[in-house]
Amino acid sequence: MSGEKKEIVLLDGGTGMSLVEMGHPELDTDPLWSAAIVKTHPDDLVKLHKEFFLAGSNVVVTATYQASIQGYMSRFKMTEEEAIHLIRKSVTLAKDARDQIENFSGHRGLVAASIGPYGAVLCDRSEYHGRYADEMTRQELSSWHLTRMQHVASTNPDLLAIETIPSVKEAEAILDDLKQFHGLKAWVTFQCKDGHHTAHGETIQEAIRAVTSNPHVVAAGVNCVEPCHVTSLIQSIAQLGISVPIIAKPNTGQFVDGKNSDKHKTVITDMVEDWISEGATWIGGCCFIGPSDIRDIKNKLDANPSITLVDASYTLGL
């Protein structure tokens, strides 16, 4: 890379698998996934968020990916009001971690509230194909997502992370809801089955074009995809000439179709500079990417004279 320095925002890694590796293997089979930790071990969630910030992440994502009112009520035999409290608490815990790091370092990060797909709360890994969207209308998807978004938005996160979305229809349904929250911005990232298509089958160009036409979307890209697909996905997105940052937030290649595999771990630290050269400017990780991986990426990028790490608030004008 040569010429003007590229401004890169460093995101966090995968919340769920990082919690498993911290000593919570029970989450692997919990129907709430990382959202369960908000009830069972909230201090450990704060600790993880802080570790990501200290490793260099400028943005952390809340543990609301698989959270739902019905999910909490069923899992913990609680009331609707108690379930709503936990959804909100997930965001406040991330904000608490952010504030503690700011008090310690003077550096203020951002909190992105995770809005996972409908398939995530079905607990059948269907977000890795998205076929449920064929049986639901856009309005049905929108109505389901709205309730959770209302409770998340009430906690005033810095932005939303609409992530691991398998289909254009579901992304558009969620963005329909976003219109109701004045001033709230979001990024949108798609789960992809290969180097050219979303999990559901639309081209990545079609998907990105659809979401970046929305003025509330401040960044877009891919997450929880295999690293081997990222370069071609970023190339396709870059060809669109979109005006918002392109996100690359892959897993390590060990999480295939929503299931742990015995595939060799891909060290994405060795690949991020290539993704940046193709046009990605917001870099992070998903499943099996922990704070130590983010620290390695930061060190790699810090050593590159053609790259400067910047705050997301700077690129977003916040």
mmCIF file of C-alpha atoms in Angstrom:
data_model
loop_
_atom_site.group_PDB
_atom_site.id
_atom_site.type_symbol
_atom_site.label_atom_id
_atom_site.label_comp_id
_atom_site.label_asym_id
_atom_site.label_seq_id
_atom_site.Cartn_x
_atom_site.Cartn_y
_atom_site.Cartn_z
ATOM 1 C CA MET A 1 0.000 0.000 0.000
ATOM 2 C CA SER A 2 1.257 3.451 -0.816
ATOM 3 C CA GLY A 3 0.161 7.061 -0.912
ATOM 4 C CA GLU A 4 -2.299 8.539 1.563
ATOM 5 C CA LYS A 5 -2.754 6.651 4.809
ATOM 6 C CA LYS A 6 -5.826 4.453 5.065
ATOM 7 C CA GLU A 7 -8.028 5.163 8.079
ATOM 8 C CA ILE A 8 -9.161 1.939 9.721
ATOM 9 C CA VAL A 9 -11.609 1.315 12.562
ATOM 10 C CA LEU A 10 -10.930 -1.747 14.700
ATOM 11 C CA LEU A 11 -14.050 -3.555 15.893
ATOM 12 C CA ASP A 12 -14.345 -6.355 18.467
ATOM 13 C CA GLY A 13 -14.457 -10.127 18.056
ATOM 14 C CA GLY A 14 -17.030 -12.802 18.812
ATOM 15 C CA THR A 15 -18.824 -12.430 22.130
ATOM 16 C CA GLY A 16 -20.263 -15.934 22.495
ATOM 17 C CA MET A 17 -17.190 -18.031 21.768
ATOM 18 C CA SER A 18 -15.009 -15.651 23.770
ATOM 19 C CA LEU A 19 -17.272 -16.229 26.768
ATOM 20 C CA VAL A 20 -17.024 -19.987 26.227
ATOM 21 C CA GLU A 21 -13.246 -19.723 26.231
ATOM 22 C CA MET A 22 -13.399 -17.563 29.368
ATOM 23 C CA GLY A 23 -14.895 -20.513 31.235
ATOM 24 C CA HIS A 24 -18.537 -20.761 30.187
ATOM 25 C CA PRO A 25 -18.787 -23.920 28.056
ATOM 26 C CA GLU A 26 -22.461 -24.177 29.014
ATOM 27 C CA LEU A 27 -23.217 -21.402 26.542
ATOM 28 C CA ASP A 28 -22.438 -23.761 23.664
ATOM 29 C CA THR A 29 -25.765 -25.511 24.224
ATOM 30 C CA ASP A 30 -27.744 -22.668 25.780
ATOM 31 C CA PRO A 31 -30.740 -21.589 23.666
ATOM 32 C CA LEU A 32 -29.931 -17.977 24.476
ATOM 33 C CA TRP A 33 -26.243 -18.306 23.504
ATOM 34 C CA SER A 34 -24.329 -15.259 24.792
ATOM 35 C CA ALA A 35 -27.542 -13.545 25.909
ATOM 36 C CA ALA A 36 -27.784 -15.992 28.828
ATOM 37 C CA ILE A 37 -24.682 -14.505 30.451
ATOM 38 C CA VAL A 38 -26.554 -11.258 31.120
ATOM 39 C CA LYS A 39 -28.580 -13.173 33.696
ATOM 40 C CA THR A 40 -26.075 -15.731 34.942
ATOM 41 C CA HIS A 41 -22.697 -13.934 35.011
ATOM 42 C CA PRO A 42 -23.072 -10.258 34.085
ATOM 43 C CA ASP A 43 -19.700 -9.329 35.575
ATOM 44 C CA ASP A 44 -17.960 -11.666 33.144
ATOM 45 C CA LEU A 45 -19.675 -9.933 30.228
ATOM 46 C CA VAL A 46 -18.418 -6.569 31.463
ATOM 47 C CA LYS A 47 -14.949 -8.083 31.809
ATOM 48 C CA LEU A 48 -15.009 -9.351 28.215
ATOM 49 C CA HIS A 49 -16.163 -6.016 26.816
ATOM 50 C CA LYS A 50 -13.351 -4.316 28.728
ATOM 51 C CA GLU A 51 -10.810 -6.800 27.388
ATOM 52 C CA PHE A 52 -11.868 -6.032 23.825
ATOM 53 C CA PHE A 53 -11.553 -2.293 24.451
ATOM 54 C CA LEU A 54 -8.132 -2.752 26.061
ATOM 55 C CA ALA A 55 -7.035 -4.923 23.136
ATOM 56 C CA GLY A 56 -7.750 -2.067 20.757
ATOM 57 C CA SER A 57 -11.393 -2.381 19.760
ATOM 58 C CA ASN A 58 -13.048 0.975 19.267
ATOM 59 C CA VAL A 59 -16.528 -0.572 19.207
ATOM 60 C CA VAL A 60 -17.990 -3.471 21.207
ATOM 61 C CA VAL A 61 -21.191 -5.293 20.317
ATOM 62 C CA THR A 62 -23.762 -6.147 22.992
ATOM 63 C CA ALA A 63 -24.891 -9.667 23.900
ATOM 64 C CA THR A 64 -28.368 -9.179 22.428
ATOM 65 C CA TYR A 65 -27.734 -11.185 19.241
ATOM 66 C CA GLN A 66 -29.868 -14.136 20.366
ATOM 67 C CA ALA A 67 -31.949 -12.303 22.957
ATOM 68 C CA SER A 68 -35.724 -12.191 22.835
ATOM 69 C CA ILE A 69 -38.486 -11.660 25.369
ATOM 70 C CA GLN A 70 -39.936 -15.134 24.824
ATOM 71 C CA GLY A 71 -36.470 -16.667 24.900
ATOM 72 C CA TYR A 72 -35.671 -15.174 28.297
ATOM 73 C CA MET A 73 -39.113 -16.000 29.687
ATOM 74 C CA SER A 74 -38.789 -19.633 28.636
ATOM 75 C CA ARG A 75 -35.153 -20.099 29.630
ATOM 76 C CA PHE A 76 -35.344 -18.520 33.084
ATOM 77 C CA LYS A 77 -39.076 -18.888 33.877
ATOM 78 C CA MET A 78 -39.410 -15.157 34.319
ATOM 79 C CA THR A 79 -41.994 -12.493 33.620
ATOM 80 C CA GLU A 80 -42.133 -10.372 30.489
ATOM 81 C CA GLU A 81 -41.003 -7.343 32.492
ATOM 82 C CA GLU A 82 -37.972 -9.224 33.801
ATOM 83 C CA ALA A 83 -37.086 -10.348 30.275
ATOM 84 C CA ILE A 84 -37.302 -6.792 28.966
ATOM 85 C CA HIS A 85 -35.025 -5.708 31.810
ATOM 86 C CA LEU A 86 -32.372 -8.225 30.710
ATOM 87 C CA ILE A 87 -32.479 -7.054 27.092
ATOM 88 C CA ARG A 88 -31.902 -3.510 28.264
ATOM 89 C CA LYS A 89 -29.299 -4.624 30.783
ATOM 90 C CA SER A 90 -27.169 -6.156 28.023
ATOM 91 C CA VAL A 91 -26.664 -2.684 26.569
ATOM 92 C CA THR A 92 -26.096 -0.993 29.907
ATOM 93 C CA LEU A 93 -23.434 -3.568 30.796
ATOM 94 C CA ALA A 94 -21.537 -2.749 27.604
ATOM 95 C CA LYS A 95 -21.887 0.961 28.342
ATOM 96 C CA ASP A 96 -20.612 0.383 31.889
ATOM 97 C CA ALA A 97 -17.546 -1.371 30.446
ATOM 98 C CA ARG A 98 -17.008 1.485 28.021
ATOM 99 C CA ASP A 99 -17.267 4.074 30.776
ATOM 100 C CA GLN A 100 -14.819 2.191 33.002
ATOM 101 C CA ILE A 101 -12.270 2.063 30.203
ATOM 102 C CA GLU A 102 -12.775 5.749 29.471
ATOM 103 C CA ASN A 103 -12.176 6.599 33.131
ATOM 104 C CA PHE A 104 -9.033 4.481 33.070
ATOM 105 C CA SER A 105 -7.550 5.502 29.731
ATOM 106 C CA GLY A 106 -9.328 8.673 28.708
ATOM 107 C CA HIS A 107 -10.316 7.005 25.460
ATOM 108 C CA ARG A 108 -14.018 6.655 24.678
ATOM 109 C CA GLY A 109 -15.252 3.762 22.565
ATOM 110 C CA LEU A 110 -18.679 3.070 21.134
ATOM 111 C CA VAL A 111 -21.372 0.526 21.973
ATOM 112 C CA ALA A 112 -23.250 -1.146 19.123
ATOM 113 C CA ALA A 113 -26.407 -2.981 20.164
ATOM 114 C CA SER A 114 -26.611 -6.298 18.339
ATOM 115 C CA ILE A 115 -29.728 -7.017 16.324
ATOM 116 C CA GLY A 116 -29.398 -10.633 15.245
ATOM 117 C CA PRO A 117 -31.639 -12.381 12.707
ATOM 118 C CA TYR A 118 -34.926 -14.098 13.451
ATOM 119 C CA GLY A 119 -33.209 -17.404 12.725
ATOM 120 C CA ALA A 120 -30.922 -16.939 15.724
ATOM 121 C CA VAL A 121 -33.752 -17.111 18.244
ATOM 122 C CA LEU A 122 -35.133 -20.233 16.560
ATOM 123 C CA CYS A 123 -31.979 -21.976 17.850
ATOM 124 C CA ASP A 124 -31.799 -24.207 14.783
ATOM 125 C CA ARG A 125 -28.916 -22.432 13.015
ATOM 126 C CA SER A 126 -31.299 -21.273 10.313
ATOM 127 C CA GLU A 127 -29.576 -17.907 10.103
ATOM 128 C CA TYR A 128 -26.988 -19.812 8.084
ATOM 129 C CA HIS A 129 -29.462 -20.381 5.259
ATOM 130 C CA GLY A 130 -32.327 -17.942 5.904
ATOM 131 C CA ARG A 131 -35.022 -20.105 4.350
ATOM 132 C CA TYR A 132 -37.486 -19.039 7.038
ATOM 133 C CA ALA A 133 -37.723 -15.715 5.217
ATOM 134 C CA ASP A 134 -39.441 -17.518 2.320
ATOM 135 C CA GLU A 135 -42.297 -18.415 4.656
ATOM 136 C CA MET A 136 -42.650 -14.974 6.261
ATOM 137 C CA THR A 137 -43.695 -11.650 4.824
ATOM 138 C CA ARG A 138 -41.497 -8.597 5.133
ATOM 139 C CA GLN A 139 -44.102 -7.160 7.511
ATOM 140 C CA GLU A 140 -44.029 -10.272 9.716
ATOM 141 C CA LEU A 141 -40.262 -10.063 9.988
ATOM 142 C CA SER A 142 -40.462 -6.355 10.682
ATOM 143 C CA SER A 143 -43.085 -6.802 13.399
ATOM 144 C CA TRP A 144 -41.054 -9.478 15.144
ATOM 145 C CA HIS A 145 -37.877 -7.391 15.209
ATOM 146 C CA LEU A 146 -39.591 -4.159 16.272
ATOM 147 C CA THR A 147 -40.260 -5.093 19.898
ATOM 148 C CA ARG A 148 -36.659 -5.974 20.668
ATOM 149 C CA MET A 149 -35.413 -2.896 18.834
ATOM 150 C CA GLN A 150 -37.683 -0.685 20.917
ATOM 151 C CA HIS A 151 -36.222 -1.997 24.165
ATOM 152 C CA VAL A 152 -32.654 -1.863 22.892
ATOM 153 C CA ALA A 153 -33.108 1.664 21.555
ATOM 154 C CA SER A 154 -34.512 2.832 24.911
ATOM 155 C CA THR A 155 -31.022 2.358 26.401
ATOM 156 C CA ASN A 156 -29.459 4.806 23.908
ATOM 157 C CA PRO A 157 -26.693 2.727 22.317
ATOM 158 C CA ASP A 158 -24.338 4.605 20.025
ATOM 159 C CA LEU A 159 -25.599 2.592 17.054
ATOM 160 C CA LEU A 160 -27.070 -0.780 16.117
ATOM 161 C CA ALA A 161 -25.159 -3.759 14.754
ATOM 162 C CA ILE A 162 -27.651 -5.486 12.459
ATOM 163 C CA GLU A 163 -25.549 -8.579 11.999
ATOM 164 C CA THR A 164 -25.336 -12.075 10.541
ATOM 165 C CA ILE A 165 -28.364 -11.347 8.369
ATOM 166 C CA PRO A 166 -28.918 -14.138 5.824
ATOM 167 C CA SER A 167 -31.264 -12.454 3.354
ATOM 168 C CA VAL A 168 -32.077 -9.126 1.748
ATOM 169 C CA LYS A 169 -35.721 -9.426 2.778
ATOM 170 C CA GLU A 170 -34.873 -9.623 6.469
ATOM 171 C CA ALA A 171 -32.381 -6.772 6.263
ATOM 172 C CA GLU A 172 -34.977 -4.568 4.593
ATOM 173 C CA ALA A 173 -37.577 -5.574 7.196
ATOM 174 C CA ILE A 174 -35.296 -4.498 10.037
ATOM 175 C CA LEU A 175 -34.483 -1.243 8.293
ATOM 176 C CA ASP A 176 -38.227 -0.588 7.972
ATOM 177 C CA ASP A 177 -38.281 -0.562 11.781
ATOM 178 C CA LEU A 178 -35.276 1.711 12.017
ATOM 179 C CA LYS A 179 -37.315 4.561 10.563
ATOM 180 C CA GLN A 180 -39.201 4.746 13.860
ATOM 181 C CA PHE A 181 -36.083 5.666 15.834
ATOM 182 C CA HIS A 182 -35.131 9.206 14.948
ATOM 183 C CA GLY A 183 -31.384 9.665 14.675
ATOM 184 C CA LEU A 184 -30.473 6.057 15.465
ATOM 185 C CA LYS A 185 -27.907 4.715 13.016
ATOM 186 C CA ALA A 186 -26.839 1.179 12.201
ATOM 187 C CA TRP A 187 -24.410 -1.000 10.381
ATOM 188 C CA VAL A 188 -25.622 -4.041 8.452
ATOM 189 C CA THR A 189 -23.543 -7.168 7.881
ATOM 190 C CA PHE A 190 -24.583 -10.279 5.981
ATOM 191 C CA GLN A 191 -23.799 -13.915 6.573
ATOM 192 C CA CYS A 192 -22.541 -15.399 3.309
ATOM 193 C CA LYS A 193 -22.315 -18.987 2.069
ATOM 194 C CA ASP A 194 -19.524 -18.337 -0.412
ATOM 195 C CA GLY A 195 -17.499 -15.519 -1.913
ATOM 196 C CA HIS A 196 -20.377 -14.021 -3.867
ATOM 197 C CA HIS A 197 -23.722 -14.735 -2.206
ATOM 198 C CA THR A 198 -25.591 -14.222 1.040
ATOM 199 C CA ALA A 199 -26.574 -17.307 3.016
ATOM 200 C CA HIS A 200 -30.007 -17.128 1.389
ATOM 201 C CA GLY A 201 -28.597 -16.797 -2.094
ATOM 202 C CA GLU A 202 -28.789 -13.156 -3.216
ATOM 203 C CA THR A 203 -25.613 -11.661 -4.603
ATOM 204 C CA ILE A 204 -23.645 -9.678 -2.076
ATOM 205 C CA GLN A 205 -23.837 -6.690 -4.400
ATOM 206 C CA GLU A 206 -27.631 -6.863 -4.407
ATOM 207 C CA ALA A 207 -27.651 -7.105 -0.612
ATOM 208 C CA ILE A 208 -25.256 -4.227 0.003
ATOM 209 C CA ARG A 209 -26.945 -2.021 -2.564
ATOM 210 C CA ALA A 210 -30.299 -2.596 -0.868
ATOM 211 C CA VAL A 211 -29.156 -1.602 2.621
ATOM 212 C CA THR A 212 -26.822 1.258 1.755
ATOM 213 C CA SER A 213 -29.664 3.067 0.010
ATOM 214 C CA ASN A 214 -31.032 3.654 3.520
ATOM 215 C CA PRO A 215 -29.717 6.918 5.031
ATOM 216 C CA HIS A 216 -29.603 5.383 8.532
ATOM 217 C CA VAL A 217 -27.008 2.796 7.479
ATOM 218 C CA VAL A 218 -23.508 4.056 8.263
ATOM 219 C CA ALA A 219 -21.469 0.965 7.326
ATOM 220 C CA ALA A 220 -22.110 -2.388 5.640
ATOM 221 C CA GLY A 221 -20.338 -5.627 4.885
ATOM 222 C CA VAL A 222 -20.054 -9.218 6.057
ATOM 223 C CA ASN A 223 -19.689 -11.093 9.327
ATOM 224 C CA CYS A 224 -19.386 -14.679 10.565
ATOM 225 C CA VAL A 225 -18.205 -15.761 7.114
ATOM 226 C CA GLU A 226 -15.269 -18.057 6.433
ATOM 227 C CA PRO A 227 -12.046 -16.073 5.934
ATOM 228 C CA CYS A 228 -11.451 -17.689 2.546
ATOM 229 C CA HIS A 229 -14.536 -15.907 1.194
ATOM 230 C CA VAL A 230 -13.769 -12.422 2.495
ATOM 231 C CA THR A 231 -11.473 -11.154 -0.270
ATOM 232 C CA SER A 232 -13.929 -11.846 -3.076
ATOM 233 C CA LEU A 233 -16.828 -10.475 -1.038
ATOM 234 C CA ILE A 234 -14.969 -7.246 -0.319
ATOM 235 C CA GLN A 235 -13.954 -6.943 -3.973
ATOM 236 C CA SER A 236 -17.589 -7.250 -5.056
ATOM 237 C CA ILE A 237 -18.740 -4.688 -2.491
ATOM 238 C CA ALA A 238 -15.969 -2.266 -3.412
ATOM 239 C CA GLN A 239 -17.060 -2.361 -7.048
ATOM 240 C CA LEU A 240 -20.309 -0.686 -6.009
ATOM 241 C CA GLY A 241 -18.451 2.467 -4.976
ATOM 242 C CA ILE A 242 -20.553 2.876 -1.823
ATOM 243 C CA SER A 243 -19.913 5.941 0.313
ATOM 244 C CA VAL A 244 -20.022 4.169 3.706
ATOM 245 C CA PRO A 245 -17.284 2.031 5.297
ATOM 246 C CA ILE A 246 -17.019 -1.620 4.294
ATOM 247 C CA ILE A 247 -16.990 -4.085 7.211
ATOM 248 C CA ALA A 248 -15.065 -7.358 7.355
ATOM 249 C CA LYS A 249 -15.840 -9.332 10.526
ATOM 250 C CA PRO A 250 -15.217 -13.024 9.707
ATOM 251 C CA ASN A 251 -14.901 -16.059 11.921
ATOM 252 C CA THR A 252 -11.801 -18.252 11.899
ATOM 253 C CA GLY A 253 -13.183 -20.818 9.472
ATOM 254 C CA GLN A 254 -13.986 -23.262 12.282
ATOM 255 C CA PHE A 255 -17.652 -22.320 12.436
ATOM 256 C CA VAL A 256 -19.316 -23.682 9.289
ATOM 257 C CA ASP A 257 -23.082 -23.445 8.675
ATOM 258 C CA GLY A 258 -23.529 -22.566 12.319
ATOM 259 C CA LYS A 259 -21.699 -25.617 13.618
ATOM 260 C CA ASN A 260 -18.266 -26.103 15.121
ATOM 261 C CA SER A 261 -16.040 -28.044 12.740
ATOM 262 C CA ASP A 262 -12.642 -29.668 12.945
ATOM 263 C CA LYS A 263 -11.261 -27.345 10.291
ATOM 264 C CA HIS A 264 -7.905 -25.733 10.995
ATOM 265 C CA LYS A 265 -8.099 -22.271 12.535
ATOM 266 C CA THR A 266 -7.353 -19.484 10.083
ATOM 267 C CA VAL A 267 -5.257 -16.717 11.608
ATOM 268 C CA ILE A 268 -7.001 -13.690 10.170
ATOM 269 C CA THR A 269 -4.241 -11.391 11.406
ATOM 270 C CA ASP A 270 -2.275 -12.521 8.367
ATOM 271 C CA MET A 271 -5.122 -11.546 6.035
ATOM 272 C CA VAL A 272 -6.440 -8.198 7.241
ATOM 273 C CA GLU A 273 -4.001 -6.068 5.251
ATOM 274 C CA ASP A 274 -5.149 -7.760 2.053
ATOM 275 C CA TRP A 275 -8.768 -7.037 2.944
ATOM 276 C CA ILE A 276 -7.886 -3.432 3.615
ATOM 277 C CA SER A 277 -6.140 -3.173 0.260
ATOM 278 C CA GLU A 278 -9.384 -4.406 -1.360
ATOM 279 C CA GLY A 279 -11.455 -1.730 0.367
ATOM 280 C CA ALA A 280 -12.437 -2.869 3.858
ATOM 281 C CA THR A 281 -12.039 -0.103 6.434
ATOM 282 C CA TRP A 282 -13.830 -1.497 9.502
ATOM 283 C CA ILE A 283 -12.086 -4.687 10.639
ATOM 284 C CA GLY A 284 -13.020 -7.140 13.388
ATOM 285 C CA GLY A 285 -13.939 -10.741 13.985
ATOM 286 C CA CYS A 286 -16.741 -13.084 14.884
ATOM 287 C CA CYS A 287 -16.757 -16.654 16.249
ATOM 288 C CA PHE A 288 -13.433 -17.791 17.752
ATOM 289 C CA ILE A 289 -11.938 -14.287 17.449
ATOM 290 C CA GLY A 290 -11.096 -13.141 20.982
ATOM 291 C CA PRO A 291 -9.392 -10.144 22.592
ATOM 292 C CA SER A 292 -5.911 -11.575 21.978
ATOM 293 C CA ASP A 293 -6.684 -11.847 18.244
ATOM 294 C CA ILE A 294 -7.877 -8.248 18.173
ATOM 295 C CA ARG A 295 -4.680 -7.193 19.929
ATOM 296 C CA ASP A 296 -2.628 -9.047 17.300
ATOM 297 C CA ILE A 297 -4.524 -7.294 14.524
ATOM 298 C CA LYS A 298 -3.963 -3.925 16.194
ATOM 299 C CA ASN A 299 -0.245 -4.574 16.495
ATOM 300 C CA LYS A 300 -0.109 -5.650 12.855
ATOM 301 C CA LEU A 301 -1.881 -2.517 11.669
ATOM 302 C CA ASP A 302 0.091 -0.221 13.974
ATOM 303 C CA ALA A 303 3.272 -1.512 12.354
ATOM 304 C CA ASN A 304 2.036 -0.649 8.871
ATOM 305 C CA PRO A 305 3.064 2.933 7.967
ATOM 306 C CA SER A 306 0.297 3.117 5.361
ATOM 307 C CA ILE A 307 -2.456 2.575 7.947
ATOM 308 C CA THR A 308 -3.739 4.684 10.808
ATOM 309 C CA LEU A 309 -6.288 3.458 13.315
ATOM 310 C CA VAL A 310 -9.093 5.923 13.956
ATOM 311 C CA ASP A 311 -12.231 6.078 16.104
ATOM 312 C CA ALA A 312 -15.556 5.077 14.606
ATOM 313 C CA SER A 313 -16.966 8.300 16.040
ATOM 314 C CA TYR A 314 -14.520 10.180 13.826
ATOM 315 C CA THR A 315 -15.564 8.386 10.661
ATOM 316 C CA LEU A 316 -19.252 8.725 11.571
ATOM 317 C CA GLY A 317 -19.061 12.352 12.638
ATOM 318 C CA LEU A 318 -20.434 11.515 16.097
#
